[in-house]
Amino acid sequence: MGASSSSLLDESKISYIRGRTEAELKNFSPHYRRQSCVAFFCHLKDEVEQHRAGQAQLLKQKEPPQASEVLYKDSMLYFDDNRKWRERFVVVRADYSLELHDSQESYTKGTPARHKLLPTGGAVLTSEEKYTAAVDKAFPDLNGSKEEPSVPVVAVPGPLPVYLRLPYRRDSYFCFQQEEKRARFVSILNDCVRHQNQDYLKSMACEVQGFLKAIHFYRQEKGHYESWDMLMGHDCEVLANLVMEELLPSLQTELLPKLKGKKPERKRLWFATVETTYELVHEQLREGLESLKNECRDATKLQEAIIRSDMDQIINSQTFLETKLQVLVSEPAMKYSSESVAPYLTSILEELMGPVSAGFQAVRLLLEDELTRVCKDFPQGGDTEELQSALQQAGRDRVEDCYQHVNVLKEQLQELRNRFKFSNSTRVVHCTQNQMQQLMENAVYTFELLLQAALKDKPDKQGSVMEKAKLRVLKQFDYDSSTVRKKIFQDALLDITLPAIRRNLAPGCKTELQKFEQFIFADYTNFVQVENIYENILLNLLNNEVNKVVKEAASLKKNNLFADSTDLQCVSQSSLADSRTPPLSAPSSPPQVLAFKPAVQKISSPSGGTVSEDTHQTHETSVIPTVKITVSSPESAEPTSPLNVAESQPDVPPTLPNNSSPILEVAETDVSSTKPETIVCAEDSSSPQPETRSEVKEDDVTSVSSDQAPVPLADACETLTVEADEESKDASAPQSEIKEECVHTVQPDARLTINAEVLPDGCVDGTDANEHSVDNKVCEAAPSSDENSNGTQDSPAVDASPALDSVPDGPEGGAVALTSELENHSGIADTDSPEDTADSVYAIRDLIMEVIEVEDIIRPCDENQH
């Protein structure tokens, strides 16, 4: 805290500190040696099996900047080592370290910084009262005396101070004259604290993972199973924190009674002693840990050949040992988890979801505002460098407000101390805020990439291109936000509850683990550790319970989470030429048009009819079917596919030809939406337009072949399509084709389903009028044709229902059954009799009218409302 170098340490105390530090490092070394070998084996195993770390996201991520890149620089008052306020030029590098220069001129000349500050574990405070309270809390006053409020620790020369409270080290003080400058510095300083705390720990390098595992098992050896709140910073800082945690109790017992004078003087002397102790410990550990790391690097290099040649045998040894350990661990672990952990997972998740989701929603609103501002202010044909500069500053001044939504977790999670002994809420907060910052940066970078490519191709359409890029980025942000939040919830639930299972099982299982070492081949003992297999069993067991809870939360639309998708069909595009929207994109952003057509598997029947059944279901709760009915002649030379996009036509009553043999094709698709969408009705043109077929806009619809995995829909829709091919008695007579397509508004609670009796899951055998036969063969869709050998002419398209108003909210989970006279028929007649053909066509028309009537009941048409 203070600047004085005086302390209570004499030579004997210094020797004692050095001895304790050496002993801690010696006890830690065996754990590090074992875990470095295991981590190296896991690294090579992932390399061979080509495992990819991380979770796929849609937004593009910029390459991390060089450590020397400057993120912030400004002049401010700083309280230096001489206990005097001096003006210093502060520079923040991309490694989130602070450099203090004498002046901007000395920095420009390349003069080395006077002081380099690493704010690991720091707390940024902007009021003297809060800072004084933090200092008093850190001072172990044995007397517990109630004294008058002490004088300020530092006399601040300006109205806007900034205090940086650091554990075990000297605090730092800054001062500003303008609120805007202080807010910007506080924001960047908080970024430095968060990244200094977490960036090293989230590294997937095998050396880092080995170190973290070694710390974990070393603390367990001492009886500490809970999540550690001082696990922050680089390896040497983490180990120094561990040694200080062991040293401080003995120093307090010995030195605190010797403190004399008033409380401010006692505090100053105590914090100076702690600072000196930390410097001694850190310096000694830096040398010893570096030597240990070099030793382990050399050892793992020698073992690489054995690992690569015996990879399969080592994996088999791991599997065999895991099977043996399952017998010991599974029953008590599942019993304790089901009784003392699983019942509380849902309530813990509820506590997490509110603040975390509020923070990400605030970031989304900020992103939308900033992109809208850029689209509005950027001039037509403006300089791209100006655009990049504007995007770099997007949201920086306001993002700190978004982080405040998550800070409440520090208080809410305090209630978990009693049951789970969880005290590391700061880590949850910092990890969440880092993810919010990363997602914001990814969105801005993706927007920039989209514009760069699109403005080169269409410089004259800058306004529409920028608006389109904004909408795409927002949809991709929604998907990535859901993915990131679910990962945050899973990690937090494991971090909170897993230590309780370890602590409960330790007395009965830990002593038995040594007996299982006999199942490991002697040559593989460096790569297969019983304690690691034991931990993995517990982790997998709890992870299954956590995943159930998170998936259940994702199924509730109130949480605005998307269900998991095994295949990510869409990736972030660098060009706006492809208008595909990301899967599972949030419906909160304005819809444009139908983005995807679901994959459909078609099943043929002997009568020539086809039943097309959509194999894909989206992950939202509201389910609306898409019904597609195709009527065509079985004798046509080549079947035709319906157009993907139909043009608008006036409203006329629907008509169907009576002399064509029907082929029924019905597709059912589950589509969801959480807000009303704009209603669009589209129809075929009355005249043949082959150009329209070949030049369908990608913005309107994208067709997916039946052999591909289903692709989630971006917009909620319901489509009714009727197509009839009329066979003329004369060879020169043209065929007619009628198509009707409507895209309707869908409320989240409204749900339409198709009666299973109407649409059987199989092929309908038309040879027998009294029974159905299911054909399990999946037939590919017939190729589309723009021209027929006999000539083709489109009949005027019709619209069965006018534009509809928004649908009133229906009951939750409500469903409307669509039935028709087709229920009375077991198949489709395979005769060409005009009477049978007419009856079938009438039946299809009646089905369409019943669908329209149901639509009018749920969502009244305009003409019926007057």
mmCIF file of N, CA, C and O in Angstrom, residues 430-473:
data_model
loop_
_atom_site.group_PDB
_atom_site.id
_atom_site.type_symbol
_atom_site.label_atom_id
_atom_site.label_comp_id
_atom_site.label_asym_id
_atom_site.label_seq_id
_atom_site.Cartn_x
_atom_site.Cartn_y
_atom_site.Cartn_z
ATOM 1 N N HIS A 430 -15.378 -12.331 -14.382
ATOM 2 C CA HIS A 430 -14.338 -11.912 -15.315
ATOM 3 C C HIS A 430 -14.360 -12.736 -16.600
ATOM 4 O O HIS A 430 -14.175 -12.188 -17.698
ATOM 5 N N CYS A 431 -14.583 -14.035 -16.490
ATOM 6 C CA CYS A 431 -14.664 -14.864 -17.693
ATOM 7 C C CYS A 431 -15.844 -14.444 -18.562
ATOM 8 O O CYS A 431 -15.734 -14.373 -19.796
ATOM 9 N N THR A 432 -16.971 -14.143 -17.934
ATOM 10 C CA THR A 432 -18.147 -13.700 -18.690
ATOM 11 C C THR A 432 -17.890 -12.372 -19.375
ATOM 12 O O THR A 432 -18.230 -12.187 -20.554
ATOM 13 N N GLN A 433 -17.298 -11.430 -18.677
ATOM 14 C CA GLN A 433 -17.030 -10.127 -19.276
ATOM 15 C C GLN A 433 -16.007 -10.219 -20.405
ATOM 16 O O GLN A 433 -16.116 -9.495 -21.407
ATOM 17 N N ASN A 434 -15.025 -11.093 -20.264
ATOM 18 C CA ASN A 434 -14.075 -11.293 -21.364
ATOM 19 C C ASN A 434 -14.776 -11.841 -22.601
ATOM 20 O O ASN A 434 -14.462 -11.449 -23.731
ATOM 21 N N GLN A 435 -15.717 -12.745 -22.404
ATOM 22 C CA GLN A 435 -16.462 -13.297 -23.533
ATOM 23 C C GLN A 435 -17.344 -12.227 -24.176
ATOM 24 O O GLN A 435 -17.495 -12.193 -25.409
ATOM 25 N N MET A 436 -17.939 -11.365 -23.375
ATOM 26 C CA MET A 436 -18.738 -10.265 -23.918
ATOM 27 C C MET A 436 -17.879 -9.338 -24.766
ATOM 28 O O MET A 436 -18.271 -8.926 -25.875
ATOM 29 N N GLN A 437 -16.703 -9.014 -24.266
ATOM 30 C CA GLN A 437 -15.793 -8.151 -25.016
ATOM 31 C C GLN A 437 -15.361 -8.818 -26.316
ATOM 32 O O GLN A 437 -15.344 -8.175 -27.380
ATOM 33 N N GLN A 438 -15.021 -10.122 -26.253
ATOM 34 C CA GLN A 438 -14.574 -10.829 -27.441
ATOM 35 C C GLN A 438 -15.673 -10.908 -28.489
ATOM 36 O O GLN A 438 -15.432 -10.733 -29.688
ATOM 37 N N LEU A 439 -16.904 -11.140 -28.052
ATOM 38 C CA LEU A 439 -18.017 -11.246 -28.985
ATOM 39 C C LEU A 439 -18.295 -9.903 -29.662
ATOM 40 O O LEU A 439 -18.604 -9.855 -30.859
ATOM 41 N N MET A 440 -18.177 -8.838 -28.918
ATOM 42 C CA MET A 440 -18.362 -7.501 -29.502
ATOM 43 C C MET A 440 -17.285 -7.231 -30.552
ATOM 44 O O MET A 440 -17.576 -6.735 -31.652
ATOM 45 N N GLU A 441 -16.059 -7.547 -30.246
ATOM 46 C CA GLU A 441 -14.964 -7.331 -31.195
ATOM 47 C C GLU A 441 -15.135 -8.211 -32.432
ATOM 48 O O GLU A 441 -14.880 -7.759 -33.565
ATOM 49 N N ASN A 442 -15.566 -9.456 -32.245
ATOM 50 C CA ASN A 442 -15.785 -10.340 -33.395
ATOM 51 C C ASN A 442 -16.876 -9.807 -34.315
ATOM 52 O O ASN A 442 -16.767 -9.887 -35.541
ATOM 53 N N ALA A 443 -17.942 -9.281 -33.718
ATOM 54 C CA ALA A 443 -19.049 -8.764 -34.525
ATOM 55 C C ALA A 443 -18.607 -7.557 -35.355
ATOM 56 O O ALA A 443 -18.937 -7.444 -36.538
ATOM 57 N N VAL A 444 -17.870 -6.667 -34.747
ATOM 58 C CA VAL A 444 -17.391 -5.479 -35.479
ATOM 59 C C VAL A 444 -16.436 -5.891 -36.596
ATOM 60 O O VAL A 444 -16.492 -5.364 -37.714
ATOM 61 N N TYR A 445 -15.575 -6.837 -36.310
ATOM 62 C CA TYR A 445 -14.621 -7.298 -37.326
ATOM 63 C C TYR A 445 -15.340 -7.996 -38.482
ATOM 64 O O TYR A 445 -14.994 -7.803 -39.652
ATOM 65 N N THR A 446 -16.343 -8.820 -38.171
ATOM 66 C CA THR A 446 -17.115 -9.484 -39.219
ATOM 67 C C THR A 446 -17.844 -8.470 -40.079
ATOM 68 O O THR A 446 -17.901 -8.601 -41.311
ATOM 69 N N PHE A 447 -18.423 -7.454 -39.461
ATOM 70 C CA PHE A 447 -19.096 -6.383 -40.210
ATOM 71 C C PHE A 447 -18.122 -5.697 -41.162
ATOM 72 O O PHE A 447 -18.448 -5.413 -42.325
ATOM 73 N N GLU A 448 -16.918 -5.465 -40.690
ATOM 74 C CA GLU A 448 -15.905 -4.826 -41.538
ATOM 75 C C GLU A 448 -15.539 -5.718 -42.734
ATOM 76 O O GLU A 448 -15.412 -5.230 -43.867
ATOM 77 N N LEU A 449 -15.386 -7.011 -42.496
ATOM 78 C CA LEU A 449 -15.052 -7.928 -43.585
ATOM 79 C C LEU A 449 -16.164 -7.990 -44.624
ATOM 80 O O LEU A 449 -15.909 -8.002 -45.835
ATOM 81 N N LEU A 450 -17.394 -8.044 -44.157
ATOM 82 C CA LEU A 450 -18.523 -8.090 -45.087
ATOM 83 C C LEU A 450 -18.574 -6.854 -45.970
ATOM 84 O O LEU A 450 -18.828 -6.937 -47.174
ATOM 85 N N LEU A 451 -18.327 -5.708 -45.377
ATOM 86 C CA LEU A 451 -18.386 -4.465 -46.146
ATOM 87 C C LEU A 451 -17.245 -4.370 -47.149
ATOM 88 O O LEU A 451 -17.441 -3.912 -48.280
ATOM 89 N N GLN A 452 -16.072 -4.775 -46.748
ATOM 90 C CA GLN A 452 -14.935 -4.685 -47.654
ATOM 91 C C GLN A 452 -15.182 -5.447 -48.941
ATOM 92 O O GLN A 452 -14.887 -4.960 -50.038
ATOM 93 N N ALA A 453 -15.740 -6.661 -48.823
ATOM 94 C CA ALA A 453 -15.991 -7.463 -50.017
ATOM 95 C C ALA A 453 -17.177 -6.938 -50.811
ATOM 96 O O ALA A 453 -17.141 -6.883 -52.041
ATOM 97 N N ALA A 454 -18.235 -6.532 -50.110
ATOM 98 C CA ALA A 454 -19.457 -6.133 -50.804
ATOM 99 C C ALA A 454 -19.310 -4.778 -51.497
ATOM 100 O O ALA A 454 -19.832 -4.581 -52.597
ATOM 101 N N LEU A 455 -18.612 -3.828 -50.867
ATOM 102 C CA LEU A 455 -18.479 -2.500 -51.464
ATOM 103 C C LEU A 455 -17.605 -2.529 -52.709
ATOM 104 O O LEU A 455 -17.722 -1.655 -53.571
ATOM 105 N N LYS A 456 -16.727 -3.506 -52.818
ATOM 106 C CA LYS A 456 -15.937 -3.634 -54.040
ATOM 107 C C LYS A 456 -16.820 -4.078 -55.200
ATOM 108 O O LYS A 456 -16.647 -3.621 -56.336
ATOM 109 N N ASP A 457 -17.775 -4.986 -54.911
ATOM 110 C CA ASP A 457 -18.644 -5.500 -55.961
ATOM 111 C C ASP A 457 -19.777 -4.544 -56.299
ATOM 112 O O ASP A 457 -20.162 -4.420 -57.463
ATOM 113 N N LYS A 458 -20.330 -3.874 -55.292
ATOM 114 C CA LYS A 458 -21.478 -2.987 -55.504
ATOM 115 C C LYS A 458 -21.248 -1.643 -54.820
ATOM 116 O O LYS A 458 -21.879 -1.320 -53.814
ATOM 117 N N PRO A 459 -20.331 -0.842 -55.324
ATOM 118 C CA PRO A 459 -20.057 0.446 -54.669
ATOM 119 C C PRO A 459 -21.214 1.421 -54.754
ATOM 120 O O PRO A 459 -21.314 2.336 -53.938
ATOM 121 N N ASP A 460 -22.101 1.228 -55.738
ATOM 122 C CA ASP A 460 -23.219 2.151 -55.901
ATOM 123 C C ASP A 460 -24.398 1.813 -55.000
ATOM 124 O O ASP A 460 -25.372 2.567 -54.945
ATOM 125 N N LYS A 461 -24.339 0.681 -54.299
ATOM 126 C CA LYS A 461 -25.428 0.267 -53.412
ATOM 127 C C LYS A 461 -24.934 0.197 -51.977
ATOM 128 O O LYS A 461 -25.193 -0.768 -51.266
ATOM 129 N N GLN A 462 -24.242 1.222 -51.568
ATOM 130 C CA GLN A 462 -23.614 1.199 -50.242
ATOM 131 C C GLN A 462 -24.638 1.114 -49.129
ATOM 132 O O GLN A 462 -24.466 0.356 -48.168
ATOM 133 N N GLY A 463 -25.728 1.874 -49.240
ATOM 134 C CA GLY A 463 -26.713 1.891 -48.164
ATOM 135 C C GLY A 463 -27.337 0.531 -47.918
ATOM 136 O O GLY A 463 -27.399 0.057 -46.792
ATOM 137 N N SER A 464 -27.808 -0.126 -48.999
ATOM 138 C CA SER A 464 -28.437 -1.437 -48.835
ATOM 139 C C SER A 464 -27.434 -2.498 -48.396
ATOM 140 O O SER A 464 -27.749 -3.387 -47.608
ATOM 141 N N VAL A 465 -26.200 -2.396 -48.903
ATOM 142 C CA VAL A 465 -25.170 -3.358 -48.522
ATOM 143 C C VAL A 465 -24.847 -3.252 -47.037
ATOM 144 O O VAL A 465 -24.727 -4.260 -46.333
ATOM 145 N N MET A 466 -24.718 -2.046 -46.520
ATOM 146 C CA MET A 466 -24.390 -1.858 -45.107
ATOM 147 C C MET A 466 -25.527 -2.331 -44.217
ATOM 148 O O MET A 466 -25.302 -2.951 -43.165
ATOM 149 N N GLU A 467 -26.762 -2.058 -44.629
ATOM 150 C CA GLU A 467 -27.897 -2.503 -43.831
ATOM 151 C C GLU A 467 -27.985 -4.026 -43.817
ATOM 152 O O GLU A 467 -28.263 -4.645 -42.780
ATOM 153 N N LYS A 468 -27.740 -4.626 -44.966
ATOM 154 C CA LYS A 468 -27.779 -6.081 -45.054
ATOM 155 C C LYS A 468 -26.667 -6.709 -44.212
ATOM 156 O O LYS A 468 -26.875 -7.724 -43.531
ATOM 157 N N ALA A 469 -25.484 -6.103 -44.243
ATOM 158 C CA ALA A 469 -24.372 -6.610 -43.432
ATOM 159 C C ALA A 469 -24.694 -6.490 -41.943
ATOM 160 O O ALA A 469 -24.371 -7.384 -41.159
ATOM 161 N N LYS A 470 -25.340 -5.413 -41.558
ATOM 162 C CA LYS A 470 -25.695 -5.229 -40.149
ATOM 163 C C LYS A 470 -26.655 -6.323 -39.682
ATOM 164 O O LYS A 470 -26.465 -6.916 -38.603
ATOM 165 N N LEU A 471 -27.674 -6.608 -40.487
ATOM 166 C CA LEU A 471 -28.647 -7.629 -40.110
ATOM 167 C C LEU A 471 -27.992 -9.001 -40.007
ATOM 168 O O LEU A 471 -28.293 -9.783 -39.104
ATOM 169 N N ARG A 472 -27.111 -9.298 -40.935
ATOM 170 C CA ARG A 472 -26.437 -10.604 -40.880
ATOM 171 C C ARG A 472 -25.576 -10.715 -39.627
ATOM 172 O O ARG A 472 -25.577 -11.734 -38.933
ATOM 173 N N VAL A 473 -24.821 -9.668 -39.325
ATOM 174 C CA VAL A 473 -23.946 -9.703 -38.152
ATOM 175 C C VAL A 473 -24.769 -9.865 -36.875
ATOM 176 O O VAL A 473 -24.372 -10.600 -35.963
#
